[in-house]
Tab-separated table of C-alpha atoms and ligand atoms in Angstrom:
chain	number	residue	atom	x	y	z
A	1	MET	CA	4.287	22.578	-0.039
A	2	ILE	CA	3.808	18.820	-0.030
A	3	LYS	CA	6.028	16.889	2.385
A	4	LEU	CA	5.097	13.287	1.764
A	5	ALA	CA	5.842	10.211	3.853
A	6	VAL	CA	5.189	6.745	2.460
A	7	ILE	CA	4.345	3.929	4.849
A	8	LEU	CA	5.100	0.504	3.392
A	9	PRO	CA	3.425	-2.243	5.443
A	10	ALA	CA	5.672	-5.286	4.932
A	11	ALA	CA	4.944	-7.373	8.018
A	12	GLY	CA	2.684	-10.015	6.465
A	13	THR	CA	3.585	-13.675	6.922
A	14	GLY	CA	3.192	-14.892	3.351
A	15	SER	CA	0.892	-17.781	4.261
A	16	ARG	CA	-1.159	-17.444	1.037
A	17	MET	CA	2.075	-17.550	-0.951
A	18	ARG	CA	2.989	-20.844	0.772
A	19	SER	CA	6.496	-19.508	1.320
A	20	GLU	CA	8.782	-19.313	4.356
A	21	THR	CA	10.021	-15.940	3.144
A	22	PRO	CA	7.437	-13.161	3.525
A	23	LYS	CA	6.332	-11.735	0.178
A	24	PRO	CA	8.142	-8.355	0.360
A	25	PHE	CA	11.447	-10.231	0.715
A	26	LEU	CA	10.916	-12.648	-2.166
A	27	ARG	CA	13.179	-11.895	-5.115
A	28	LEU	CA	11.900	-10.768	-8.449
A	29	LYS	CA	14.507	-10.506	-11.208
A	30	GLY	CA	17.471	-9.740	-8.961
A	31	ALA	CA	15.867	-7.519	-6.324
A	32	THR	CA	13.379	-8.063	-3.525
A	33	ILE	CA	9.779	-7.040	-4.150
A	34	LEU	CA	10.218	-4.417	-1.415
A	35	GLU	CA	13.137	-2.841	-3.310
A	36	HIS	CA	11.178	-2.761	-6.565
A	37	THR	CA	8.395	-0.978	-4.679
A	38	ILE	CA	10.723	1.542	-3.005
A	39	ARG	CA	12.391	2.438	-6.323
A	40	ASN	CA	9.073	3.541	-7.783
A	41	PHE	CA	8.670	6.143	-5.053
A	42	LEU	CA	12.151	7.651	-5.140
A	43	ARG	CA	11.324	10.245	-7.793
A	44	VAL	CA	7.977	11.291	-6.335
A	45	GLU	CA	7.845	15.063	-5.898
A	46	GLY	CA	7.860	16.091	-2.219
A	47	LEU	CA	8.895	12.688	-0.832
A	48	VAL	CA	10.797	13.170	2.458
A	49	GLN	CA	10.370	9.885	4.351
A	50	ILE	CA	9.739	6.186	3.836
A	51	VAL	CA	8.688	4.033	6.808
A	52	ILE	CA	8.855	0.263	6.398
A	53	ALA	CA	6.868	-1.816	8.907
A	54	THR	CA	8.218	-5.316	9.214
A	55	SER	CA	8.278	-8.251	11.616
A	56	ASN	CA	11.115	-8.511	14.134
A	57	LYS	CA	12.519	-11.524	12.296
A	58	TRP	CA	13.006	-9.561	9.063
A	59	LYS	CA	14.024	-6.282	10.660
A	60	SER	CA	17.733	-6.541	9.845
A	61	GLN	CA	16.999	-7.337	6.164
A	62	ALA	CA	14.680	-4.340	6.026
A	63	GLN	CA	17.303	-2.140	7.694
A	64	GLY	CA	19.882	-3.248	5.105
A	65	ILE	CA	17.494	-2.231	2.318
A	66	ALA	CA	16.622	1.042	4.083
A	67	ALA	CA	20.306	1.988	4.356
A	68	ARG	CA	20.686	1.643	0.586
A	69	TYR	CA	17.983	4.187	-0.199
A	70	LYS	CA	18.588	6.715	2.578
A	71	SER	CA	19.937	10.055	1.404
A	72	GLU	CA	20.379	13.631	2.527
A	73	ASN	CA	16.828	14.409	1.384
A	74	LEU	CA	15.161	11.132	2.260
A	75	ASP	CA	14.777	9.318	5.575
A	76	VAL	CA	14.125	5.607	5.326
A	77	ASP	CA	13.095	4.086	8.654
A	78	VAL	CA	12.128	0.619	9.798
A	79	VAL	CA	9.528	-0.003	12.512
A	80	GLU	CA	8.109	-3.154	13.960
A	81	GLY	CA	4.857	-4.292	12.380
A	82	GLY	CA	1.841	-5.723	14.165
A	83	SER	CA	-0.354	-8.801	13.966
A	84	GLU	CA	-2.716	-7.019	11.526
A	85	ARG	CA	-1.938	-4.674	8.635
A	86	GLN	CA	-3.810	-1.942	10.503
A	87	PHE	CA	-1.520	-2.287	13.547
A	88	SER	CA	1.576	-2.196	11.326
A	89	ILE	CA	0.425	1.118	9.874
A	90	HIS	CA	-0.571	2.471	13.273
A	91	HIS	CA	2.974	1.807	14.526
A	92	ALA	CA	4.486	3.453	11.466
A	93	LEU	CA	2.336	6.555	11.989
A	94	GLN	CA	4.050	7.081	15.372
A	95	SER	CA	7.422	7.564	13.708
A	96	LEU	CA	6.616	10.193	11.099
A	97	ASN	CA	8.915	13.198	10.930
A	98	ASP	CA	7.472	16.461	12.257
A	99	ASP	CA	7.505	18.209	8.876
A	100	VAL	CA	5.418	15.538	7.084
A	101	ASN	CA	1.995	16.869	6.002
A	102	MET	CA	0.782	14.141	3.614
A	103	VAL	CA	0.900	10.386	4.228
A	104	ALA	CA	0.697	7.627	1.629
A	105	VAL	CA	0.117	4.018	2.580
A	106	HIS	CA	1.269	1.569	-0.064
A	107	ASP	CA	1.406	-2.233	0.170
A	108	ALA	CA	5.046	-3.296	0.006
A	109	VAL	CA	3.898	-6.080	-2.309
A	110	ARG	CA	2.640	-3.804	-5.113
A	111	PRO	CA	5.856	-3.237	-7.061
A	112	PHE	CA	4.235	-1.815	-10.216
A	113	ILE	CA	3.067	1.575	-9.071
A	114	THR	CA	4.137	4.497	-11.231
A	115	THR	CA	5.580	7.783	-10.035
A	116	SER	CA	2.977	9.755	-12.006
A	117	LEU	CA	0.048	7.901	-10.432
A	118	VAL	CA	1.445	8.510	-6.928
A	119	GLU	CA	1.850	12.211	-7.713
A	120	LEU	CA	-1.680	12.503	-9.114
A	121	CYS	CA	-3.111	10.711	-6.072
A	122	CYS	CA	-1.116	12.974	-3.765
A	123	THR	CA	-2.331	16.252	-5.279
A	124	GLU	CA	-5.939	14.993	-5.219
A	125	ALA	CA	-5.513	14.049	-1.545
A	126	ARG	CA	-4.053	17.463	-0.777
A	127	ASP	CA	-7.079	19.116	-2.406
A	128	HIS	CA	-9.829	16.828	-1.053
A	129	GLY	CA	-8.527	15.179	2.152
A	130	GLY	CA	-7.820	11.730	0.772
A	131	ALA	CA	-7.386	9.896	-2.529
A	132	ILE	CA	-6.869	6.271	-3.455
A	133	VAL	CA	-5.916	4.405	-6.590
A	134	ALA	CA	-8.525	1.867	-7.740
A	135	VAL	CA	-9.732	0.001	-10.821
A	136	PRO	CA	-13.334	-0.617	-11.942
A	137	ALA	CA	-14.479	-4.122	-10.941
A	138	LYS	CA	-14.243	-6.494	-13.897
A	139	ASP	CA	-16.232	-9.246	-12.192
A	140	THR	CA	-19.761	-8.889	-10.861
A	141	ILE	CA	-19.524	-8.638	-7.077
A	142	LYS	CA	-21.961	-10.489	-4.800
A	143	ARG	CA	-22.740	-9.870	-1.174
A	144	VAL	CA	-23.053	-13.388	0.288
A	145	ASP	CA	-24.404	-14.480	3.676
A	146	THR	CA	-22.656	-16.899	6.040
A	147	LYS	CA	-24.728	-19.801	4.627
A	148	GLY	CA	-23.427	-19.136	1.101
A	149	PHE	CA	-26.524	-17.460	-0.388
A	150	ILE	CA	-26.467	-14.238	-2.391
A	151	GLN	CA	-27.912	-11.306	-0.490
A	152	GLU	CA	-27.305	-8.538	-2.991
A	153	THR	CA	-25.710	-7.774	-6.346
A	154	PRO	CA	-24.482	-4.164	-6.385
A	155	LYS	CA	-24.548	-2.502	-9.813
A	156	ARG	CA	-21.134	-3.277	-11.279
A	157	SER	CA	-20.622	0.171	-12.762
A	158	THR	CA	-20.521	1.596	-9.224
A	159	ILE	CA	-18.004	-0.939	-7.869
A	160	TRP	CA	-14.266	-0.304	-7.780
A	161	GLN	CA	-11.462	-2.444	-6.441
A	162	ALA	CA	-9.333	-0.422	-4.042
A	163	GLN	CA	-5.600	-0.662	-4.503
A	164	THR	CA	-2.850	1.377	-2.947
A	165	PRO	CA	-1.428	3.982	-2.686
A	166	GLN	CA	-4.029	5.508	-0.420
A	167	ILE	CA	-2.944	9.042	0.407
A	168	PHE	CA	-4.308	11.436	3.033
A	169	GLN	CA	-3.670	14.734	4.713
A	170	ARG	CA	-1.735	13.713	7.786
A	171	PRO	CA	-4.161	14.966	10.501
A	172	LEU	CA	-7.084	13.200	8.814
A	173	LEU	CA	-5.304	9.830	8.665
A	174	GLU	CA	-4.010	10.152	12.221
A	175	LYS	CA	-7.491	10.933	13.515
A	176	ALA	CA	-8.993	8.014	11.576
A	177	TYR	CA	-6.448	5.546	12.941
A	178	LYS	CA	-6.743	6.821	16.494
A	179	LYS	CA	-10.515	6.372	16.433
A	180	ALA	CA	-10.424	2.940	14.761
A	181	ILE	CA	-7.886	1.595	17.259
A	182	ALA	CA	-9.785	3.069	20.229
A	183	GLU	CA	-13.041	1.488	19.011
A	184	ASP	CA	-11.544	-1.864	17.930
A	185	TYR	CA	-12.676	-1.270	14.362
A	186	PHE	CA	-10.858	-3.211	11.675
A	187	GLY	CA	-10.875	-2.170	8.062
A	188	THR	CA	-9.141	-3.918	5.188
A	189	ASP	CA	-7.851	-0.643	3.822
A	190	ASP	CA	-6.989	2.844	5.076
A	191	ALA	CA	-9.753	4.718	3.266
A	192	SER	CA	-12.418	2.760	5.168
A	193	LEU	CA	-11.086	4.197	8.438
A	194	VAL	CA	-11.198	7.722	7.013
A	195	GLU	CA	-14.702	7.188	5.561
A	196	ARG	CA	-16.090	6.288	8.984
A	197	ILE	CA	-14.996	9.634	10.418
A	198	GLY	CA	-16.640	11.456	7.516
A	199	GLY	CA	-13.490	12.166	5.485
A	200	LYS	CA	-13.806	12.755	1.741
A	201	VAL	CA	-11.791	10.328	-0.388
A	202	ARG	CA	-11.349	10.678	-4.154
A	203	VAL	CA	-10.951	7.617	-6.357
A	204	ILE	CA	-8.291	7.792	-9.061
A	205	ALA	CA	-8.490	5.303	-11.939
A	206	GLY	CA	-5.305	3.263	-11.737
A	207	ASP	CA	-3.580	0.525	-13.640
A	208	ARG	CA	-4.329	-3.221	-13.537
A	209	ARG	CA	-0.603	-3.943	-13.481
A	210	ASN	CA	-0.524	-2.476	-9.947
A	211	LEU	CA	-1.271	-5.957	-8.644
A	212	LYS	CA	-0.853	-7.041	-5.047
A	213	ILE	CA	1.467	-10.035	-5.058
A	214	THR	CA	-0.546	-12.440	-2.914
A	215	PHE	CA	-0.673	-15.890	-4.498
A	216	PRO	CA	2.053	-17.833	-6.402
A	217	ILE	CA	0.306	-16.960	-9.710
A	218	ASP	CA	0.824	-13.243	-8.980
A	219	LEU	CA	4.574	-13.793	-8.794
A	220	ARG	CA	4.490	-15.387	-12.253
A	221	VAL	CA	2.505	-12.437	-13.619
A	222	ALA	CA	4.984	-10.010	-12.009
A	223	GLU	CA	7.885	-11.811	-13.713
A	224	MET	CA	6.053	-11.570	-17.032
A	225	ILE	CA	5.499	-7.821	-16.606
A	226	LEU	CA	9.213	-7.329	-15.950
A	227	GLU	CA	10.245	-9.589	-18.865
A	228	GLU	CA	7.877	-7.797	-21.223
A	229	GLY	CA	9.816	-4.597	-20.494
A	230	THR	CA	6.754	-2.349	-20.678
A	231	PHE	CA	7.084	-1.282	-17.045
A	232	ASP	CA	9.848	1.267	-16.712
A	233	VAL	CA	11.796	0.111	-13.649
A	234	PRO	CA	13.773	2.993	-12.142
A	235	GLN	CA	17.299	1.904	-11.193
B	1	C5P	O1	-2.207	-9.506	3.872
B	1	C5P	P1	-2.416	-8.400	2.859
B	1	C5P	O2	-2.407	-8.915	1.471
B	1	C5P	O3	-3.541	-7.484	3.156
B	1	C5P	O4	-1.085	-7.530	2.989
B	1	C5P	C1	-0.929	-6.287	2.369
B	1	C5P	C2	0.359	-5.670	2.867
B	1	C5P	O5	0.285	-5.479	4.280
B	1	C5P	C3	1.588	-6.563	2.602
B	1	C5P	O6	2.641	-5.750	2.106
B	1	C5P	C4	1.886	-7.152	3.965
B	1	C5P	O7	3.269	-7.411	4.152
B	1	C5P	C5	1.411	-6.050	4.916
B	1	C5P	N1	1.033	-6.543	6.260
B	1	C5P	C6	1.594	-5.965	7.393
B	1	C5P	N2	1.274	-6.425	8.641
B	1	C5P	C7	0.426	-7.467	8.798
B	1	C5P	C8	-0.185	-8.045	7.653
B	1	C5P	C9	0.128	-7.564	6.388
B	1	C5P	O8	2.402	-5.021	7.276
B	1	C5P	N3	0.177	-7.908	10.011
């Protein structure tokens, strides 16, 4: 039986947003981005724990939010994040409940993830080791050297843009993190850590609305998605 924990890294500083308030705590139509994100997980089958990693400064805000979503069947915990996303997740992994057997990592700043996509990703991860949500690259991607010259143009049809959630069998993700931290390896997503220890990771075609709110323009797009009313926001 799936017992899923979701780690929500929310300890970024928001420098690219040019905002004093970190992105997960910015408000979007009456609720913080973090709350929008949490709501989309509440109905996921097998969900038993949510762990929010946040900076010390925003800990009490995160705890206030956590208290609102805690229930008899769901633990919502707050841990201190680190200076890199990878450290934030590593900390969160230390506070998983004993009964958790699957772990999802989902950027706190991706508020448009659907319950059905999380569930599909989770069953694929259970069956294969790991699974991530991604979309086919719409731009041609170039590998560029430090002097600004193109080194390689990978065939676009083979290139996908990784999003989150990225879901793994718990022992596999724990092993991958342990090894990466021990060897000072930094990846920009969780799957890359699992790949380097030989783990199999399935790619699930996702939804372009599952954007990562990073720049001010993304906030405008997020408002438009909510105004349009096509994204079913669970209350
Ligand atoms: O910076 P980036 O866009 O990769 O951030 C993705 C997610 O990771 C965000 O939700 C951000 O708050 C989180 N993060 C974190 N700890 C850091 C940096 C980013 O939890 N040190």
